[in-house]
Amino acid sequence: MTVTICDTTAEAVAGIRDGSTVLIGGFGMAGMPVQLIDALIDQGASDLTVVSNNAGNGDTGLAALLAKGRVRKMICSFPRQTDSWVFDGLYRAGKIELEVVPQGNLAERMRAAGAGIGAFYGRTGVGTPLAEGKETREIDGRTHVLEFPIKGDVALIGAFRADRMGNLVYRKTARNFGPVMATAAAVTIAQVSEVVETGTLDPEVIVTPSIYVDRVVAV
Amino acid sequence: MSLDKHEMAALVARDIAPGSYVNLGIGQPTLVADHLPAGAGIVLHTENGMLNMGPAAVGDQIDPDLTNAGKIPVTELPGSAYFHHADSFAMMRGGHLDVCVMGAFQVSANGDLANWHTGDPDAIPAVGGAMDLAVGAKSVYVMMTLFTKRGEPKLVPECTYPLTGLKCVDRVYTDQATFLITDAGVIVRDTFGITFEELSDRLDVPLLRP
């Protein structure tokens, strides 16, 4: 599928269904696709499962989506922060489910989804509450735990520039989860600062090739 | 005299070999960066996707797209590199990182680590990269006070808090003493304002002299 360069964020998030699993990029606010999330709030999809490293910061971006009550479940590595009051309130009121996943497993489970890996054994979390009930296996004399992919219906990511084919480059640590989430969702939607003509991005520096990208919108 | 957190950080920094690739956890371990010897070629890794991280950004250096794992704005150095999260954690999990320094609620005598969750019913659990670092870094150093504010030891026979990793801690740097966790047992390497006998008396862990 070729990429669609959207004129508006509303067009970019059109068709996201209730009950979807939405991968949302960003680490804190760096790389957080705030304008796409605002558009998702307006679009109205609810009963969402959101996969993101954190569970919202302050009152904007993911926190705003949570505050609207659209999210049934958060899958993340680090919900508790000094500015995660929106999530904290929902969690303490029993209004949101939480699955805490070690950060490396979160990334690798999405990588597996994007790479067609059925499951993988890793050592992270062995002997801890986060591996309870999971299948384990001795490999090379060490206990490993079986982890399954996390696949998204949609990924919302923030990148720096796209070309008109949908190739993406990022800026500094705002890259974070964007490239791996782009591979792991059925539909990947990227907000960028700028869409440039095809051929103007150096092929050597493209981080997310266009094959992973479905819709792009400049914000 | 017992050490303050800056003196503990300096002690940890002195033990990091030139040329090491190092991850410093959020909070007190971050202070270690202030004491790393210049020119030793020590490369800091931040799990949100950067190697050769520079000092905290000030003034017009601040860039919202460039932060450390604690979401504090930082700077680049010559030789910095960026990468995505799956690559960043592959560096840890694949055993490429030489040292990580983390805080802890408890460390057990055999090196079990508890530092992510108090287990309180009202607490919101948050693990971040701690479990990946615990199993992945070649050496895991813990930096913590030896006793809680209520005077309970944090070096314990067995952790009572939920675990982060099994048998993963190599050294424990505290305000009162430095401990080496070895197959032979817990060795007291240095003491600060406390005697070996006093330590043995206050801890429920068998201690060995260096």
PDB file of C-alpha atoms in Angstrom, chain B:
ATOM      1  CA  MET B   1      31.783   9.470  59.059  1.00  0.00           C
ATOM      2  CA  SER B   2      29.151   7.984  56.794  1.00  0.00           C
ATOM      3  CA  LEU B   3      29.146   9.181  53.186  1.00  0.00           C
ATOM      4  CA  ASP B   4      26.707  11.640  51.671  1.00  0.00           C
ATOM      5  CA  LYS B   5      25.203  10.902  48.268  1.00  0.00           C
ATOM      6  CA  HIS B   6      27.880  12.879  46.424  1.00  0.00           C
ATOM      7  CA  GLU B   7      30.673  10.977  48.159  1.00  0.00           C
ATOM      8  CA  MET B   8      28.915   7.698  47.322  1.00  0.00           C
ATOM      9  CA  ALA B   9      28.638   8.798  43.702  1.00  0.00           C
ATOM     10  CA  ALA B  10      32.342   9.658  43.640  1.00  0.00           C
ATOM     11  CA  LEU B  11      33.177   6.219  45.035  1.00  0.00           C
ATOM     12  CA  VAL B  12      31.140   4.481  42.344  1.00  0.00           C
ATOM     13  CA  ALA B  13      32.695   6.667  39.646  1.00  0.00           C
ATOM     14  CA  ARG B  14      36.219   5.734  40.768  1.00  0.00           C
ATOM     15  CA  ASP B  15      35.406   2.049  40.251  1.00  0.00           C
ATOM     16  CA  ILE B  16      34.221   2.417  36.658  1.00  0.00           C
ATOM     17  CA  ALA B  17      36.974   1.358  34.276  1.00  0.00           C
ATOM     18  CA  PRO B  18      38.098   3.667  31.469  1.00  0.00           C
ATOM     19  CA  GLY B  19      36.285   2.943  28.231  1.00  0.00           C
ATOM     20  CA  SER B  20      33.226   1.440  29.913  1.00  0.00           C
ATOM     21  CA  TYR B  21      29.731   1.738  28.499  1.00  0.00           C
ATOM     22  CA  VAL B  22      27.568   2.688  31.460  1.00  0.00           C
ATOM     23  CA  ASN B  23      23.881   3.209  32.246  1.00  0.00           C
ATOM     24  CA  LEU B  24      23.061   5.358  35.264  1.00  0.00           C
ATOM     25  CA  GLY B  25      19.606   4.908  36.771  1.00  0.00           C
ATOM     26  CA  ILE B  26      17.177   7.694  37.542  1.00  0.00           C
ATOM     27  CA  GLY B  27      17.750   9.542  40.810  1.00  0.00           C
ATOM     28  CA  GLN B  28      20.931   9.305  42.870  1.00  0.00           C
ATOM     29  CA  PRO B  29      22.885   7.175  40.358  1.00  0.00           C
ATOM     30  CA  THR B  30      22.697  10.148  37.969  1.00  0.00           C
ATOM     31  CA  LEU B  31      25.151  11.919  40.302  1.00  0.00           C
ATOM     32  CA  VAL B  32      27.859   9.425  39.298  1.00  0.00           C
ATOM     33  CA  ALA B  33      28.174  11.277  35.983  1.00  0.00           C
ATOM     34  CA  ASP B  34      29.501  14.342  37.816  1.00  0.00           C
ATOM     35  CA  HIS B  35      32.463  12.342  39.130  1.00  0.00           C
ATOM     36  CA  LEU B  36      33.552  10.349  36.080  1.00  0.00           C
ATOM     37  CA  PRO B  37      37.135  11.228  35.204  1.00  0.00           C
ATOM     38  CA  ALA B  38      37.438  13.405  32.116  1.00  0.00           C
ATOM     39  CA  GLY B  39      39.261  11.760  29.244  1.00  0.00           C
ATOM     40  CA  ALA B  40      38.602   8.210  30.477  1.00  0.00           C
ATOM     41  CA  GLY B  41      36.397   7.532  27.466  1.00  0.00           C
ATOM     42  CA  ILE B  42      33.449   6.397  29.573  1.00  0.00           C
ATOM     43  CA  VAL B  43      30.318   6.373  27.415  1.00  0.00           C
ATOM     44  CA  LEU B  44      26.938   6.938  29.037  1.00  0.00           C
ATOM     45  CA  HIS B  45      23.928   5.061  27.673  1.00  0.00           C
ATOM     46  CA  THR B  46      20.418   6.328  28.213  1.00  0.00           C
ATOM     47  CA  GLU B  47      17.738   3.739  27.550  1.00  0.00           C
ATOM     48  CA  ASN B  48      15.480   6.110  25.664  1.00  0.00           C
ATOM     49  CA  GLY B  49      17.919   5.817  22.802  1.00  0.00           C
ATOM     50  CA  MET B  50      21.329   7.464  23.015  1.00  0.00           C
ATOM     51  CA  LEU B  51      24.983   6.632  23.566  1.00  0.00           C
ATOM     52  CA  ASN B  52      27.562   9.161  24.706  1.00  0.00           C
ATOM     53  CA  MET B  53      25.020  11.305  26.452  1.00  0.00           C
ATOM     54  CA  GLY B  54      26.335  14.672  27.598  1.00  0.00           C
ATOM     55  CA  PRO B  55      25.563  16.703  30.715  1.00  0.00           C
ATOM     56  CA  ALA B  56      22.178  18.216  31.529  1.00  0.00           C
ATOM     57  CA  ALA B  57      21.163  20.993  29.140  1.00  0.00           C
ATOM     58  CA  VAL B  58      20.957  24.555  30.407  1.00  0.00           C
ATOM     59  CA  GLY B  59      19.444  27.713  28.929  1.00  0.00           C
ATOM     60  CA  ASP B  60      19.195  27.671  25.166  1.00  0.00           C
ATOM     61  CA  GLN B  61      20.713  24.170  24.985  1.00  0.00           C
ATOM     62  CA  ILE B  62      17.366  22.778  26.136  1.00  0.00           C
ATOM     63  CA  ASP B  63      15.709  20.764  23.348  1.00  0.00           C
ATOM     64  CA  PRO B  64      12.475  18.853  24.070  1.00  0.00           C
ATOM     65  CA  ASP B  65      13.591  16.173  21.593  1.00  0.00           C
ATOM     66  CA  LEU B  66      16.745  15.418  23.604  1.00  0.00           C
ATOM     67  CA  THR B  67      16.170  14.026  27.081  1.00  0.00           C
ATOM     68  CA  ASN B  68      17.537  11.315  29.321  1.00  0.00           C
ATOM     69  CA  ALA B  69      15.617   8.401  30.839  1.00  0.00           C
ATOM     70  CA  GLY B  70      14.419  10.704  33.613  1.00  0.00           C
ATOM     71  CA  LYS B  71      12.997  13.040  30.934  1.00  0.00           C
ATOM     72  CA  ILE B  72      15.545  15.703  31.881  1.00  0.00           C
ATOM     73  CA  PRO B  73      16.911  17.701  28.910  1.00  0.00           C
ATOM     74  CA  VAL B  74      20.505  16.672  28.169  1.00  0.00           C
ATOM     75  CA  THR B  75      23.146  17.408  25.544  1.00  0.00           C
ATOM     76  CA  GLU B  76      25.089  15.638  22.812  1.00  0.00           C
ATOM     77  CA  LEU B  77      28.824  15.000  22.860  1.00  0.00           C
ATOM     78  CA  PRO B  78      31.105  14.338  19.898  1.00  0.00           C
ATOM     79  CA  GLY B  79      30.503  10.687  19.065  1.00  0.00           C
ATOM     80  CA  SER B  80      26.923  10.581  20.333  1.00  0.00           C
ATOM     81  CA  ALA B  81      24.596   8.147  18.582  1.00  0.00           C
ATOM     82  CA  TYR B  82      20.810   7.778  18.556  1.00  0.00           C
ATOM     83  CA  PHE B  83      18.819   4.577  18.119  1.00  0.00           C
ATOM     84  CA  HIS B  84      15.297   3.324  18.689  1.00  0.00           C
ATOM     85  CA  HIS B  85      14.021   1.563  21.773  1.00  0.00           C
ATOM     86  CA  ALA B  86      14.291  -2.030  20.568  1.00  0.00           C
ATOM     87  CA  ASP B  87      17.951  -1.414  19.700  1.00  0.00           C
ATOM     88  CA  SER B  88      18.542   0.390  22.985  1.00  0.00           C
ATOM     89  CA  PHE B  89      17.270  -2.538  25.004  1.00  0.00           C
ATOM     90  CA  ALA B  90      19.011  -5.061  22.773  1.00  0.00           C
ATOM     91  CA  MET B  91      22.227  -3.357  23.883  1.00  0.00           C
ATOM     92  CA  MET B  92      21.356  -4.175  27.485  1.00  0.00           C
ATOM     93  CA  ARG B  93      19.747  -7.538  27.010  1.00  0.00           C
ATOM     94  CA  GLY B  94      22.474  -8.672  24.647  1.00  0.00           C
ATOM     95  CA  GLY B  95      25.134  -8.092  27.288  1.00  0.00           C
ATOM     96  CA  HIS B  96      26.887  -5.178  25.593  1.00  0.00           C
ATOM     97  CA  LEU B  97      26.648  -2.730  28.474  1.00  0.00           C
ATOM     98  CA  ASP B  98      29.539  -2.919  30.946  1.00  0.00           C
ATOM     99  CA  VAL B  99      28.003  -1.376  34.046  1.00  0.00           C
ATOM    100  CA  CYS B 100      24.653  -0.178  35.267  1.00  0.00           C
ATOM    101  CA  VAL B 101      24.122   1.698  38.504  1.00  0.00           C
ATOM    102  CA  MET B 102      20.689   1.573  40.097  1.00  0.00           C
ATOM    103  CA  GLY B 103      18.997   2.488  43.338  1.00  0.00           C
ATOM    104  CA  ALA B 104      17.257  -0.186  45.405  1.00  0.00           C
ATOM    105  CA  PHE B 105      14.695  -0.790  48.136  1.00  0.00           C
ATOM    106  CA  GLN B 106      16.481  -4.015  49.089  1.00  0.00           C
ATOM    107  CA  VAL B 107      19.347  -6.230  47.999  1.00  0.00           C
ATOM    108  CA  SER B 108      19.637  -9.781  49.305  1.00  0.00           C
ATOM    109  CA  ALA B 109      22.818 -11.528  50.377  1.00  0.00           C
ATOM    110  CA  ASN B 110      22.847 -13.539  47.147  1.00  0.00           C
ATOM    111  CA  GLY B 111      22.377 -10.479  44.957  1.00  0.00           C
ATOM    112  CA  ASP B 112      18.622 -10.475  44.396  1.00  0.00           C
ATOM    113  CA  LEU B 113      17.419  -6.954  43.652  1.00  0.00           C
ATOM    114  CA  ALA B 114      14.149  -5.260  44.627  1.00  0.00           C
ATOM    115  CA  ASN B 115      13.785  -1.732  43.320  1.00  0.00           C
ATOM    116  CA  TRP B 116      10.589  -1.365  41.305  1.00  0.00           C
ATOM    117  CA  HIS B 117       7.569  -1.835  43.521  1.00  0.00           C
ATOM    118  CA  THR B 118       6.887  -1.535  47.215  1.00  0.00           C
ATOM    119  CA  GLY B 119       4.066  -4.043  46.908  1.00  0.00           C
ATOM    120  CA  ASP B 120       1.682  -1.718  48.759  1.00  0.00           C
ATOM    121  CA  PRO B 121      -1.872  -2.298  47.499  1.00  0.00           C
ATOM    122  CA  ASP B 122      -2.291   1.424  46.822  1.00  0.00           C
ATOM    123  CA  ALA B 123       1.034   1.820  45.017  1.00  0.00           C
ATOM    124  CA  ILE B 124       1.065   2.053  41.223  1.00  0.00           C
ATOM    125  CA  PRO B 125       3.734  -0.332  39.947  1.00  0.00           C
ATOM    126  CA  ALA B 126       6.238   1.060  37.433  1.00  0.00           C
ATOM    127  CA  VAL B 127       9.240  -0.916  36.263  1.00  0.00           C
ATOM    128  CA  GLY B 128      10.742   0.967  33.332  1.00  0.00           C
ATOM    129  CA  GLY B 129      14.037  -0.580  32.262  1.00  0.00           C
ATOM    130  CA  ALA B 130      15.123  -1.896  35.653  1.00  0.00           C
ATOM    131  CA  MET B 131      14.430  -5.579  34.941  1.00  0.00           C
ATOM    132  CA  ASP B 132      16.218  -5.419  31.594  1.00  0.00           C
ATOM    133  CA  LEU B 133      19.254  -3.731  33.113  1.00  0.00           C
ATOM    134  CA  ALA B 134      19.341  -6.208  35.980  1.00  0.00           C
ATOM    135  CA  VAL B 135      19.707  -9.194  33.660  1.00  0.00           C
ATOM    136  CA  GLY B 136      21.588  -7.487  30.865  1.00  0.00           C
ATOM    137  CA  ALA B 137      24.431  -5.355  32.180  1.00  0.00           C
ATOM    138  CA  LYS B 138      27.725  -7.188  32.732  1.00  0.00           C
ATOM    139  CA  SER B 139      28.053  -5.572  36.174  1.00  0.00           C
ATOM    140  CA  VAL B 140      25.150  -4.321  38.259  1.00  0.00           C
ATOM    141  CA  TYR B 141      26.037  -1.820  40.965  1.00  0.00           C
ATOM    142  CA  VAL B 142      23.489  -0.658  43.504  1.00  0.00           C
ATOM    143  CA  MET B 143      23.755   2.689  45.233  1.00  0.00           C
ATOM    144  CA  MET B 144      21.559   3.181  48.310  1.00  0.00           C
ATOM    145  CA  THR B 145      21.516   4.098  51.979  1.00  0.00           C
ATOM    146  CA  LEU B 146      22.198   1.004  54.068  1.00  0.00           C
ATOM    147  CA  PHE B 147      19.242   1.588  56.376  1.00  0.00           C
ATOM    148  CA  THR B 148      15.730   2.929  55.837  1.00  0.00           C
ATOM    149  CA  LYS B 149      14.649   6.079  57.627  1.00  0.00           C
ATOM    150  CA  ARG B 150      13.192   3.776  60.260  1.00  0.00           C
ATOM    151  CA  GLY B 151      16.553   2.070  60.688  1.00  0.00           C
ATOM    152  CA  GLU B 152      15.718  -1.186  58.916  1.00  0.00           C
ATOM    153  CA  PRO B 153      18.579  -2.732  56.925  1.00  0.00           C
ATOM    154  CA  LYS B 154      18.228  -2.735  53.146  1.00  0.00           C
ATOM    155  CA  LEU B 155      20.866  -5.444  52.723  1.00  0.00           C
ATOM    156  CA  VAL B 156      18.822  -8.454  53.784  1.00  0.00           C
ATOM    157  CA  PRO B 157      18.890 -12.277  53.884  1.00  0.00           C
ATOM    158  CA  GLU B 158      15.973 -12.356  51.442  1.00  0.00           C
ATOM    159  CA  CYS B 159      14.078  -9.506  49.822  1.00  0.00           C
ATOM    160  CA  THR B 160      10.558  -8.946  51.101  1.00  0.00           C
ATOM    161  CA  TYR B 161       9.691  -6.447  48.363  1.00  0.00           C
ATOM    162  CA  PRO B 162       8.745  -7.749  44.887  1.00  0.00           C
ATOM    163  CA  LEU B 163      11.891  -8.710  42.979  1.00  0.00           C
ATOM    164  CA  THR B 164      13.418  -6.941  40.003  1.00  0.00           C
ATOM    165  CA  GLY B 165      15.975  -9.638  39.264  1.00  0.00           C
ATOM    166  CA  LEU B 166      17.550 -12.773  40.698  1.00  0.00           C
ATOM    167  CA  LYS B 167      21.241 -12.938  41.690  1.00  0.00           C
ATOM    168  CA  CYS B 168      22.069  -9.950  39.545  1.00  0.00           C
ATOM    169  CA  VAL B 169      23.751  -7.430  41.886  1.00  0.00           C
ATOM    170  CA  ASP B 170      27.546  -7.430  41.977  1.00  0.00           C
ATOM    171  CA  ARG B 171      28.258  -4.538  44.330  1.00  0.00           C
ATOM    172  CA  VAL B 172      26.332  -2.451  46.818  1.00  0.00           C
ATOM    173  CA  TYR B 173      27.573   1.066  47.530  1.00  0.00           C
ATOM    174  CA  THR B 174      26.046   2.523  50.672  1.00  0.00           C
ATOM    175  CA  ASP B 175      26.629   5.442  53.007  1.00  0.00           C
ATOM    176  CA  GLN B 176      28.081   3.077  55.633  1.00  0.00           C
ATOM    177  CA  ALA B 177      30.000   0.481  53.646  1.00  0.00           C
ATOM    178  CA  THR B 178      30.712  -1.005  50.237  1.00  0.00           C
ATOM    179  CA  PHE B 179      29.744  -4.661  49.796  1.00  0.00           C
ATOM    180  CA  LEU B 180      30.889  -7.107  47.151  1.00  0.00           C
ATOM    181  CA  ILE B 181      28.334  -9.838  46.446  1.00  0.00           C
ATOM    182  CA  THR B 182      30.357 -12.943  45.571  1.00  0.00           C
ATOM    183  CA  ASP B 183      29.802 -16.673  45.291  1.00  0.00           C
ATOM    184  CA  ALA B 184      31.684 -16.994  48.585  1.00  0.00           C
ATOM    185  CA  GLY B 185      29.385 -14.520  50.330  1.00  0.00           C
ATOM    186  CA  VAL B 186      29.078 -10.820  51.086  1.00  0.00           C
ATOM    187  CA  ILE B 187      32.465  -9.141  51.445  1.00  0.00           C
ATOM    188  CA  VAL B 188      32.730  -5.786  53.232  1.00  0.00           C
ATOM    189  CA  ARG B 189      35.193  -3.856  51.086  1.00  0.00           C
ATOM    190  CA  ASP B 190      35.123  -0.445  52.824  1.00  0.00           C
ATOM    191  CA  THR B 191      33.442   0.965  55.889  1.00  0.00           C
ATOM    192  CA  PHE B 192      32.582   4.593  56.588  1.00  0.00           C
ATOM    193  CA  GLY B 193      32.170   5.643  60.220  1.00  0.00           C
ATOM    194  CA  ILE B 194      31.139   2.156  61.341  1.00  0.00           C
ATOM    195  CA  THR B 195      33.182  -0.891  62.309  1.00  0.00           C
ATOM    196  CA  PHE B 196      32.941  -4.338  60.764  1.00  0.00           C
ATOM    197  CA  GLU B 197      31.648  -5.632  64.114  1.00  0.00           C
ATOM    198  CA  GLU B 198      28.938  -2.973  64.289  1.00  0.00           C
ATOM    199  CA  LEU B 199      27.883  -3.804  60.720  1.00  0.00           C
ATOM    200  CA  SER B 200      27.751  -7.518  61.512  1.00  0.00           C
ATOM    201  CA  ASP B 201      25.647  -6.706  64.535  1.00  0.00           C
ATOM    202  CA  ARG B 202      23.144  -4.558  62.663  1.00  0.00           C
ATOM    203  CA  LEU B 203      22.769  -6.699  59.533  1.00  0.00           C
ATOM    204  CA  ASP B 204      21.119 -10.104  59.448  1.00  0.00           C
ATOM    205  CA  VAL B 205      23.522 -11.176  56.705  1.00  0.00           C
ATOM    206  CA  PRO B 206      26.798 -13.066  57.250  1.00  0.00           C
ATOM    207  CA  LEU B 207      29.654 -10.707  56.343  1.00  0.00           C
ATOM    208  CA  LEU B 208      33.184 -11.492  55.262  1.00  0.00           C
ATOM    209  CA  ARG B 209      36.258  -9.327  55.740  1.00  0.00           C
ATOM    210  CA  PRO B 210      38.071  -8.225  52.580  1.00  0.00           C
TER     211      PRO B 210
END
